[in-house]
Amino acid sequence: MIPKEELDRAFDARFPREVKDKLADARVAVAGLGGLGSHIAIGLARSGVGHLFLVDFDTVEVTNLNRQAYRIPHLGKPKTEAITEILREINPYLDIRTTQVKVTQDNAASLFGDYPILCEAFDQAEGKAMLISALLSQCPNMTIVSGSGMAGYGDCNAIRTRRAMRRLYLCGDETTDIDEGMGLMAPRVAVCAGHQANQVLQLILDTERN
């Protein structure tokens, strides 16, 4: 176990103290821990975000290994448990909360309402729309960072981040869809996850928030 002081010194060498403190105090929720969510969580943990709330109902399956952060020893484990193991190997001093539950329109606000920033990382368009609609209408102080369009192996430069509404950012090309026969491949999924994690950092550090 690496001492917390040693990790702190490493962050002190890379970030101004104000940046480090803001990240350490930040509270971010991630809904869905698949290809997007697992990599978003890792990106936030490596960046020093101190408080993460991670929600997914699923377990790790062999079909997840082509694009998600999990490895063969994680097969059969709840994704909440597996991602926690990975994050603890990166920073054992993070405050990580998890819930293994299916998110619905009825429970979304009670699950995530205490968090100022949420990353939407569901696979299906219907679930994405449900979560965004529920939280924008019921959680007036929350900003959502959503992923939309990262299927296939096309141009990664088409993946971008835009502010769709005052409290909603969309990351992706907003075009490619797995339902059109374009499977999810690791590179574009990881690029989109990077966009989402980076937008979260911008919001935490107030570089884009009005």
Coordinates of C-alpha atoms in Angstrom, one line a residue:
M1 CA 0.0 0.0 0.0
I2 CA 1.4 3.3 -1.1
P3 CA 1.2 6.0 1.6
K4 CA -1.4 8.7 1.0
E5 CA 1.2 11.4 1.6
E6 CA 3.3 10.0 -1.3
L7 CA 0.2 10.1 -3.7
D8 CA -0.5 13.7 -2.5
R9 CA 3.1 14.8 -3.2
A10 CA 2.7 13.3 -6.8
F11 CA -0.4 15.4 -7.3
D12 CA 1.2 18.5 -5.8
A13 CA 4.0 18.2 -8.4
R14 CA 1.6 18.1 -11.3
F15 CA -1.3 20.5 -10.4
P16 CA -1.5 23.9 -8.7
R17 CA -2.9 23.5 -5.2
E18 CA -6.2 25.2 -6.1
V19 CA -6.8 22.7 -8.9
K20 CA -5.9 19.7 -6.7
D21 CA -8.3 20.9 -3.9
K22 CA -11.2 21.5 -6.2
L23 CA -10.8 18.0 -7.8
A24 CA -10.4 16.3 -4.4
D25 CA -13.6 18.0 -3.1
A26 CA -15.6 17.2 -6.3
R27 CA -18.6 14.8 -6.2
V28 CA -19.4 13.1 -9.5
A29 CA -21.9 10.3 -10.3
V30 CA -21.6 7.9 -13.2
A31 CA -24.7 6.0 -14.4
G32 CA -23.7 2.9 -16.3
L33 CA -20.3 1.2 -16.0
G34 CA -19.8 -0.3 -19.4
G35 CA -17.5 0.9 -22.2
L36 CA -18.1 4.5 -21.4
G37 CA -18.7 4.5 -17.7
S38 CA -15.8 2.2 -16.7
H39 CA -13.3 4.4 -18.6
I40 CA -14.9 7.6 -17.4
A41 CA -14.5 6.4 -13.8
I42 CA -10.9 5.6 -14.4
G43 CA -10.2 9.0 -16.0
L44 CA -11.8 10.8 -13.1
A45 CA -9.9 8.8 -10.5
R46 CA -6.6 9.3 -12.3
S47 CA -7.4 13.0 -12.4
G48 CA -7.9 13.3 -8.7
V49 CA -11.7 13.6 -8.4
G50 CA -12.2 12.6 -4.8
H51 CA -15.8 11.4 -4.5
L52 CA -17.4 9.0 -7.0
F53 CA -20.8 7.5 -7.0
L54 CA -21.0 4.5 -9.5
V55 CA -24.2 2.8 -10.5
D56 CA -24.9 -0.3 -12.6
F57 CA -27.1 -3.3 -12.3
D58 CA -25.0 -5.7 -14.5
T59 CA -22.2 -8.2 -14.1
V60 CA -19.0 -8.5 -16.2
E61 CA -19.4 -10.8 -19.1
V62 CA -16.9 -12.1 -21.7
T63 CA -18.5 -9.9 -24.4
N64 CA -17.5 -6.9 -22.4
L65 CA -13.8 -7.5 -22.7
N66 CA -13.5 -6.0 -26.2
R67 CA -14.2 -2.4 -25.1
Q68 CA -14.7 -2.1 -21.3
A69 CA -12.0 -1.7 -18.6
Y70 CA -12.5 -5.1 -17.1
R71 CA -10.3 -8.1 -17.3
I72 CA -10.8 -11.9 -17.3
P73 CA -10.5 -12.1 -13.4
H74 CA -13.5 -9.8 -13.2
L75 CA -15.9 -12.2 -15.1
G76 CA -19.0 -12.8 -13.2
K77 CA -18.5 -10.0 -10.7
P78 CA -20.9 -7.1 -10.4
K79 CA -19.5 -4.2 -12.5
T80 CA -19.8 -2.0 -9.4
E81 CA -17.5 -4.4 -7.5
A82 CA -15.1 -4.9 -10.4
I83 CA -14.6 -1.2 -11.2
T84 CA -14.1 -0.5 -7.5
E85 CA -11.2 -3.0 -7.5
I86 CA -9.6 -1.3 -10.4
L87 CA -10.0 2.2 -8.9
R88 CA -8.6 1.1 -5.6
E89 CA -5.5 -0.1 -7.4
I90 CA -5.1 3.4 -8.9
N91 CA -5.9 5.3 -5.7
P92 CA -6.9 3.4 -2.5
Y93 CA -7.9 6.7 -0.8
L94 CA -10.7 7.6 -3.1
D95 CA -14.2 8.0 -1.6
I96 CA -16.2 5.5 -3.8
R97 CA -19.8 4.7 -3.4
T98 CA -21.6 2.1 -5.5
T99 CA -25.1 0.9 -6.0
Q100 CA -26.0 -2.2 -8.0
V101 CA -29.5 -1.3 -9.3
K102 CA -31.3 -0.7 -12.6
V103 CA -31.9 3.0 -13.0
T104 CA -35.5 3.9 -13.9
Q105 CA -37.5 7.1 -14.3
D106 CA -38.9 6.5 -10.8
N107 CA -35.6 6.1 -8.9
A108 CA -33.3 8.3 -11.0
A109 CA -33.7 11.5 -9.0
S110 CA -33.5 9.7 -5.6
L111 CA -30.3 8.0 -6.7
F112 CA -28.4 10.9 -8.2
G113 CA -30.1 14.0 -6.8
D114 CA -27.4 14.9 -4.4
Y115 CA -24.7 15.0 -7.1
P116 CA -24.0 18.3 -9.0
I117 CA -22.5 16.5 -12.0
L118 CA -23.6 13.2 -13.6
C119 CA -22.1 11.3 -16.5
E120 CA -24.7 9.4 -18.5
A121 CA -23.1 6.2 -19.8
F122 CA -25.9 3.9 -20.9
D123 CA -25.8 1.7 -24.0
Q124 CA -29.3 2.2 -25.4
A125 CA -30.8 5.4 -26.7
E126 CA -34.1 4.9 -24.8
G127 CA -32.3 4.6 -21.5
K128 CA -30.2 7.7 -22.2
A129 CA -33.3 9.8 -23.1
M130 CA -35.1 8.5 -20.0
L131 CA -32.3 9.4 -17.6
I132 CA -31.6 12.8 -19.1
S133 CA -35.3 13.8 -19.1
A134 CA -35.9 12.6 -15.5
L135 CA -32.8 14.4 -14.1
L136 CA -33.1 17.6 -16.0
S137 CA -36.8 17.9 -14.8
Q138 CA -36.3 16.8 -11.2
C139 CA -32.8 17.9 -10.3
P140 CA -32.4 21.6 -11.1
N141 CA -28.9 21.9 -9.8
M142 CA -27.4 19.1 -11.7
T143 CA -25.4 19.2 -14.9
I144 CA -25.4 16.1 -17.1
V145 CA -22.6 15.0 -19.5
S146 CA -23.9 12.4 -21.9
G147 CA -22.4 10.2 -24.6
S148 CA -24.1 9.8 -28.0
G149 CA -22.6 8.2 -31.1
M150 CA -19.3 6.4 -30.8
A151 CA -20.0 3.1 -32.6
G152 CA -17.9 1.5 -35.3
Y153 CA -14.3 2.4 -36.3
G154 CA -14.9 5.6 -38.2
D155 CA -13.0 8.9 -37.8
C156 CA -12.3 9.6 -34.1
N157 CA -12.0 13.3 -34.9
A158 CA -15.8 13.3 -35.5
I159 CA -16.3 12.8 -31.8
R160 CA -16.7 16.1 -30.1
T161 CA -18.3 17.8 -27.1
R162 CA -21.0 20.4 -27.4
R163 CA -23.3 22.2 -25.0
A164 CA -26.8 21.1 -26.0
M165 CA -28.6 22.9 -23.2
R166 CA -27.6 25.0 -20.2
R167 CA -27.2 21.9 -18.0
L168 CA -26.5 19.2 -20.7
Y169 CA -23.4 18.4 -22.6
L170 CA -23.3 15.8 -25.4
C171 CA -20.1 13.9 -26.3
G172 CA -19.8 11.8 -29.4
D173 CA -20.5 12.2 -33.1
E174 CA -24.3 12.0 -32.4
T175 CA -24.7 9.9 -35.6
T176 CA -23.2 6.4 -35.4
D177 CA -25.6 3.9 -33.8
I178 CA -25.0 0.2 -32.8
D179 CA -28.6 -0.6 -34.0
E180 CA -27.4 0.1 -37.6
G181 CA -25.0 -2.8 -37.5
M182 CA -22.1 -0.8 -36.3
G183 CA -20.7 -2.6 -33.2
L184 CA -18.9 -0.9 -30.4
M185 CA -15.1 -1.0 -30.7
A186 CA -12.7 0.0 -28.0
P187 CA -10.9 3.1 -29.6
R188 CA -14.0 5.2 -30.3
V189 CA -15.7 4.3 -27.1
A190 CA -12.5 5.3 -25.2
V191 CA -12.3 8.6 -27.1
C192 CA -15.9 9.4 -26.2
A193 CA -15.3 8.5 -22.6
G194 CA -12.3 10.7 -22.5
H195 CA -14.4 13.6 -23.8
Q196 CA -17.0 13.0 -21.1
A197 CA -14.4 12.8 -18.3
N198 CA -12.6 15.9 -19.6
Q199 CA -15.9 17.9 -19.7
V200 CA -16.5 16.9 -16.1
L201 CA -13.1 18.3 -15.2
Q202 CA -13.9 21.6 -17.0
L203 CA -17.1 21.8 -15.0
I204 CA -15.4 21.2 -11.7
L205 CA -12.7 23.8 -12.4
D206 CA -15.4 26.3 -13.6
T207 CA -13.8 26.8 -17.0
E208 CA -17.1 26.4 -18.8
R209 CA -19.9 26.9 -16.3
N210 CA -22.0 30.1 -16.5

